Amino acid sequence: MIDAVEKSIPKVGVVSLGCPKALVDSERIITRLRAEGYQIAPDYSGADLVLVNTCGFLDSAREESLDAIGEAIAENGKVIVTGCLGAEPDVIRERHPKVLAITGPQQYESVMSAVHTALPPSPDPFLDLVPEGGVKLTPRHYAYVKISEGCNNRCSFCIIPKLRGDLVSRPAAHVMAEAEKLVGAGVNELLVISQDTSAYGLDINYATSRWKESDYRAKFYDLCQDLGSLGVWVRLHYVYPYPHVDEVLPLMAQGKILPYLDIPFQHASPLVLKAMRRPANQEKQAARIAKWRQECPDLAIRSTFIVGFPGETEEDFSLLLDFMREGQIDRVACFKYENVVHAASRDLEGHVPEELKEERWHRFMQVAQEVSQQRLATKVGKEVDVIIDEVDDEGPIGRTIWDAPEVDGAVELHGFKRAKPGDIVRARIIESGDYDLVGRAL
């Protein structure tokens, strides 16, 4: 009888591509599916339908998404497409005319409607169990909290506003309610994400909203302060370097939020930044970083950069390398410029040859490694908090307050025999490498 019931439950497979913001979209969709009685299948063969959440930010990501759709069609046959590439249905249907439905990013109702049409639900109140914090695709001990959608900036290399629209901030009370539920479900680290985190609330005039008889203002500083009161790690991602970012440094120095800033500087040459339509004055950023580190000595900075942007000269590239060394950027991701469809930068003059992009990328990564080695060497001998992500046969592996999951470094821990994922332990750093650390129990 139970086997017959289980066989009658509709099962959806989910493929989630792209950035953490897309991952949050997938989590929301899965939570809705589970609430309506659907099961989530672990593979193509066990699914009645496959949902592919796509990325369309770079041409390489578009190709990856199109390939994933093709694989899902070949392995399963019934496929619904959503996400950023879904904003261009003609591109998808030209390659894959057999997809059942296509929706754009954040179109949760349209996704559910498409699923209902292709695979009607069969809800059962005894089977539809949704965790208090919703269904998460991350490990239980950390979660991404998306505070807004879209972006008001018009960087020439970026098509996010075209795909996801202008900035739309969530009411602060909604963010706090979600964050408290996550903490109650066992999350020890909240990773704050959006397209432009430090612009939070601008579109709604920093409106105040009410939750649990308290008022919460939708403003960057207030949000950091409020999330910092929940007693868990709070990590800031995608923080555009507006002047008011300086205001949160005291919160980091006081330990209320993590001393970690993910700031997409993208370049350091004034000429390249102008061509990118980036308003930040990079010439002053190194001095600003030095001031931040005076105020909060533990501060770690992560950033992304683009090499080979149209018009980039050797002098421009040298300025970028100098900025890396002077600013001592702890963690970096570097991308070779891609001539993305629909991006304004396609029309710029002076496109850099692919072989020169490749050569500059390698030179950049060499400098990034040198800076990382120098920064990590200063951690040896320090006592630090480490959150444990996994435990294997050789012991626990975790992250410090200076490292975000998936994108930054790790700590190999010795002497923690009973540690388990999600624990936050105290360790002394005894060794450093190019990107990772080794710690021992105190």
PDB file of C-alpha atoms in Angstrom, residues 50-191:
ATOM      1  CA  VAL A  50      12.868  17.992 -14.912  1.00  0.00           C
ATOM      2  CA  LEU A  51      13.094  21.702 -14.095  1.00  0.00           C
ATOM      3  CA  VAL A  52      16.268  23.462 -15.289  1.00  0.00           C
ATOM      4  CA  ASN A  53      17.077  26.812 -13.613  1.00  0.00           C
ATOM      5  CA  THR A  54      19.431  28.507 -16.068  1.00  0.00           C
ATOM      6  CA  CYS A  55      22.126  31.200 -16.040  1.00  0.00           C
ATOM      7  CA  GLY A  56      22.574  33.700 -18.865  1.00  0.00           C
ATOM      8  CA  PHE A  57      25.116  36.181 -17.503  1.00  0.00           C
ATOM      9  CA  LEU A  58      28.047  35.184 -19.756  1.00  0.00           C
ATOM     10  CA  ASP A  59      28.090  33.486 -23.145  1.00  0.00           C
ATOM     11  CA  SER A  60      29.876  30.517 -21.560  1.00  0.00           C
ATOM     12  CA  ALA A  61      27.083  30.297 -18.958  1.00  0.00           C
ATOM     13  CA  ARG A  62      24.457  30.438 -21.717  1.00  0.00           C
ATOM     14  CA  GLU A  63      26.128  27.509 -23.454  1.00  0.00           C
ATOM     15  CA  GLU A  64      26.319  25.567 -20.199  1.00  0.00           C
ATOM     16  CA  SER A  65      22.600  26.178 -19.659  1.00  0.00           C
ATOM     17  CA  LEU A  66      21.692  25.117 -23.191  1.00  0.00           C
ATOM     18  CA  ASP A  67      23.794  21.971 -22.798  1.00  0.00           C
ATOM     19  CA  ALA A  68      22.091  21.182 -19.476  1.00  0.00           C
ATOM     20  CA  ILE A  69      18.659  21.566 -21.095  1.00  0.00           C
ATOM     21  CA  GLY A  70      19.736  19.221 -23.893  1.00  0.00           C
ATOM     22  CA  GLU A  71      21.000  16.649 -21.412  1.00  0.00           C
ATOM     23  CA  ALA A  72      17.743  16.788 -19.434  1.00  0.00           C
ATOM     24  CA  ILE A  73      15.697  16.305 -22.629  1.00  0.00           C
ATOM     25  CA  ALA A  74      17.882  13.374 -23.713  1.00  0.00           C
ATOM     26  CA  GLU A  75      17.771  11.690 -20.285  1.00  0.00           C
ATOM     27  CA  ASN A  76      14.185  12.427 -19.294  1.00  0.00           C
ATOM     28  CA  GLY A  77      12.198  14.013 -22.112  1.00  0.00           C
ATOM     29  CA  LYS A  78       9.909  16.283 -20.073  1.00  0.00           C
ATOM     30  CA  VAL A  79      11.665  19.588 -19.331  1.00  0.00           C
ATOM     31  CA  ILE A  80      10.602  23.025 -18.065  1.00  0.00           C
ATOM     32  CA  VAL A  81      13.113  25.883 -18.218  1.00  0.00           C
ATOM     33  CA  THR A  82      13.311  28.890 -15.899  1.00  0.00           C
ATOM     34  CA  GLY A  83      15.949  31.404 -14.757  1.00  0.00           C
ATOM     35  CA  CYS A  84      17.972  34.111 -16.462  1.00  0.00           C
ATOM     36  CA  LEU A  85      18.222  32.474 -19.883  1.00  0.00           C
ATOM     37  CA  GLY A  86      14.463  32.025 -19.736  1.00  0.00           C
ATOM     38  CA  ALA A  87      14.257  35.747 -20.489  1.00  0.00           C
ATOM     39  CA  GLU A  88      15.254  34.767 -24.054  1.00  0.00           C
ATOM     40  CA  PRO A  89      12.800  31.979 -24.945  1.00  0.00           C
ATOM     41  CA  ASP A  90      13.594  32.186 -28.668  1.00  0.00           C
ATOM     42  CA  VAL A  91      17.225  31.252 -27.994  1.00  0.00           C
ATOM     43  CA  ILE A  92      16.125  28.192 -26.009  1.00  0.00           C
ATOM     44  CA  ARG A  93      13.440  27.037 -28.448  1.00  0.00           C
ATOM     45  CA  GLU A  94      15.778  27.412 -31.427  1.00  0.00           C
ATOM     46  CA  ARG A  95      18.158  24.872 -29.845  1.00  0.00           C
ATOM     47  CA  HIS A  96      15.592  22.809 -27.933  1.00  0.00           C
ATOM     48  CA  PRO A  97      12.085  22.993 -29.433  1.00  0.00           C
ATOM     49  CA  LYS A  98      10.894  20.090 -27.245  1.00  0.00           C
ATOM     50  CA  VAL A  99      10.925  21.997 -23.930  1.00  0.00           C
ATOM     51  CA  LEU A 100       7.457  22.072 -22.396  1.00  0.00           C
ATOM     52  CA  ALA A 101       7.528  25.625 -21.019  1.00  0.00           C
ATOM     53  CA  ILE A 102       9.900  28.544 -20.463  1.00  0.00           C
ATOM     54  CA  THR A 103       9.717  31.208 -17.744  1.00  0.00           C
ATOM     55  CA  GLY A 104      12.072  34.034 -16.810  1.00  0.00           C
ATOM     56  CA  PRO A 105      13.890  34.646 -13.511  1.00  0.00           C
ATOM     57  CA  GLN A 106      11.859  35.068 -10.301  1.00  0.00           C
ATOM     58  CA  GLN A 107       8.640  34.051 -12.055  1.00  0.00           C
ATOM     59  CA  TYR A 108       7.684  31.558  -9.368  1.00  0.00           C
ATOM     60  CA  GLU A 109       3.948  31.547 -10.124  1.00  0.00           C
ATOM     61  CA  SER A 110       4.614  30.897 -13.813  1.00  0.00           C
ATOM     62  CA  VAL A 111       6.961  28.039 -12.937  1.00  0.00           C
ATOM     63  CA  MET A 112       4.361  26.430 -10.668  1.00  0.00           C
ATOM     64  CA  SER A 113       1.664  26.890 -13.298  1.00  0.00           C
ATOM     65  CA  ALA A 114       3.850  25.153 -15.892  1.00  0.00           C
ATOM     66  CA  VAL A 115       4.544  22.282 -13.486  1.00  0.00           C
ATOM     67  CA  HIS A 116       0.817  21.944 -12.681  1.00  0.00           C
ATOM     68  CA  THR A 117       0.019  21.713 -16.404  1.00  0.00           C
ATOM     69  CA  ALA A 118       2.688  19.135 -17.199  1.00  0.00           C
ATOM     70  CA  LEU A 119       2.488  17.179 -13.950  1.00  0.00           C
ATOM     71  CA  PRO A 120      -0.636  17.762 -11.826  1.00  0.00           C
ATOM     72  CA  PRO A 121      -0.060  17.521  -8.060  1.00  0.00           C
ATOM     73  CA  SER A 122      -1.525  14.852  -5.837  1.00  0.00           C
ATOM     74  CA  PRO A 123      -1.255  16.421  -2.376  1.00  0.00           C
ATOM     75  CA  ASP A 124      -1.405  14.331   0.764  1.00  0.00           C
ATOM     76  CA  PRO A 125      -1.296  16.118   4.148  1.00  0.00           C
ATOM     77  CA  PHE A 126       0.536  13.134   5.649  1.00  0.00           C
ATOM     78  CA  LEU A 127       3.336  13.337   3.085  1.00  0.00           C
ATOM     79  CA  ASP A 128       3.730  17.060   2.416  1.00  0.00           C
ATOM     80  CA  LEU A 129       6.351  17.921   5.020  1.00  0.00           C
ATOM     81  CA  VAL A 130       8.212  21.212   4.584  1.00  0.00           C
ATOM     82  CA  PRO A 131      10.948  22.200   7.064  1.00  0.00           C
ATOM     83  CA  GLU A 132      10.392  25.354   9.110  1.00  0.00           C
ATOM     84  CA  GLY A 133      13.096  27.209   7.195  1.00  0.00           C
ATOM     85  CA  GLY A 134      11.943  25.945   3.796  1.00  0.00           C
ATOM     86  CA  VAL A 135      13.832  23.503   1.587  1.00  0.00           C
ATOM     87  CA  LYS A 136      17.523  24.402   1.227  1.00  0.00           C
ATOM     88  CA  LEU A 137      20.078  23.276  -1.342  1.00  0.00           C
ATOM     89  CA  THR A 138      22.956  24.274   0.924  1.00  0.00           C
ATOM     90  CA  PRO A 139      24.198  22.279   3.935  1.00  0.00           C
ATOM     91  CA  ARG A 140      22.039  22.674   7.037  1.00  0.00           C
ATOM     92  CA  HIS A 141      24.438  25.026   8.833  1.00  0.00           C
ATOM     93  CA  TYR A 142      24.530  27.909   6.336  1.00  0.00           C
ATOM     94  CA  ALA A 143      22.018  29.599   4.049  1.00  0.00           C
ATOM     95  CA  TYR A 144      21.803  32.431   1.545  1.00  0.00           C
ATOM     96  CA  VAL A 145      19.390  35.273   2.286  1.00  0.00           C
ATOM     97  CA  LYS A 146      18.415  37.274  -0.787  1.00  0.00           C
ATOM     98  CA  ILE A 147      17.457  40.821   0.183  1.00  0.00           C
ATOM     99  CA  SER A 148      16.578  42.227  -3.239  1.00  0.00           C
ATOM    100  CA  GLU A 149      16.222  41.451  -6.930  1.00  0.00           C
ATOM    101  CA  GLY A 150      17.547  43.328  -9.953  1.00  0.00           C
ATOM    102  CA  CYS A 151      19.979  46.240 -10.207  1.00  0.00           C
ATOM    103  CA  ASN A 152      19.871  49.946 -11.055  1.00  0.00           C
ATOM    104  CA  ASN A 153      23.460  50.084 -12.321  1.00  0.00           C
ATOM    105  CA  ARG A 154      24.130  49.904 -16.045  1.00  0.00           C
ATOM    106  CA  CYS A 155      27.651  48.503 -16.278  1.00  0.00           C
ATOM    107  CA  SER A 156      28.527  48.134 -19.941  1.00  0.00           C
ATOM    108  CA  PHE A 157      29.625  44.487 -19.630  1.00  0.00           C
ATOM    109  CA  CYS A 158      26.585  43.313 -17.634  1.00  0.00           C
ATOM    110  CA  ILE A 159      23.119  42.219 -18.792  1.00  0.00           C
ATOM    111  CA  ILE A 160      21.657  41.512 -15.343  1.00  0.00           C
ATOM    112  CA  PRO A 161      19.209  44.489 -15.486  1.00  0.00           C
ATOM    113  CA  LYS A 162      17.975  43.164 -18.825  1.00  0.00           C
ATOM    114  CA  LEU A 163      17.480  39.704 -17.344  1.00  0.00           C
ATOM    115  CA  ARG A 164      16.291  40.569 -13.817  1.00  0.00           C
ATOM    116  CA  GLY A 165      15.107  44.183 -14.074  1.00  0.00           C
ATOM    117  CA  ASP A 166      15.751  47.169 -11.803  1.00  0.00           C
ATOM    118  CA  LEU A 167      16.327  47.006  -8.053  1.00  0.00           C
ATOM    119  CA  VAL A 168      13.381  45.631  -6.074  1.00  0.00           C
ATOM    120  CA  SER A 169      14.103  45.427  -2.330  1.00  0.00           C
ATOM    121  CA  ARG A 170      12.284  43.109   0.046  1.00  0.00           C
ATOM    122  CA  PRO A 171      10.696  44.700   3.122  1.00  0.00           C
ATOM    123  CA  ALA A 172      13.122  44.476   6.028  1.00  0.00           C
ATOM    124  CA  ALA A 173      10.528  42.698   8.183  1.00  0.00           C
ATOM    125  CA  HIS A 174      10.294  39.917   5.576  1.00  0.00           C
ATOM    126  CA  VAL A 175      14.073  39.517   5.531  1.00  0.00           C
ATOM    127  CA  MET A 176      14.231  39.363   9.318  1.00  0.00           C
ATOM    128  CA  ALA A 177      11.385  36.858   9.516  1.00  0.00           C
ATOM    129  CA  GLU A 178      13.163  34.570   7.048  1.00  0.00           C
ATOM    130  CA  ALA A 179      16.498  34.971   8.824  1.00  0.00           C
ATOM    131  CA  GLU A 180      15.017  34.114  12.212  1.00  0.00           C
ATOM    132  CA  LYS A 181      13.327  31.007  10.785  1.00  0.00           C
ATOM    133  CA  LEU A 182      16.640  29.877   9.318  1.00  0.00           C
ATOM    134  CA  VAL A 183      18.440  30.384  12.612  1.00  0.00           C
ATOM    135  CA  GLY A 184      15.679  28.475  14.378  1.00  0.00           C
ATOM    136  CA  ALA A 185      16.167  25.619  11.895  1.00  0.00           C
ATOM    137  CA  GLY A 186      19.842  25.317  12.823  1.00  0.00           C
ATOM    138  CA  VAL A 187      21.612  27.718  10.449  1.00  0.00           C
ATOM    139  CA  ASN A 188      24.808  29.163  11.945  1.00  0.00           C
ATOM    140  CA  GLU A 189      25.831  31.380   9.033  1.00  0.00           C
ATOM    141  CA  LEU A 190      23.701  33.763   6.981  1.00  0.00           C
ATOM    142  CA  LEU A 191      25.143  34.867   3.636  1.00  0.00           C
TER     143      LEU A 191
END
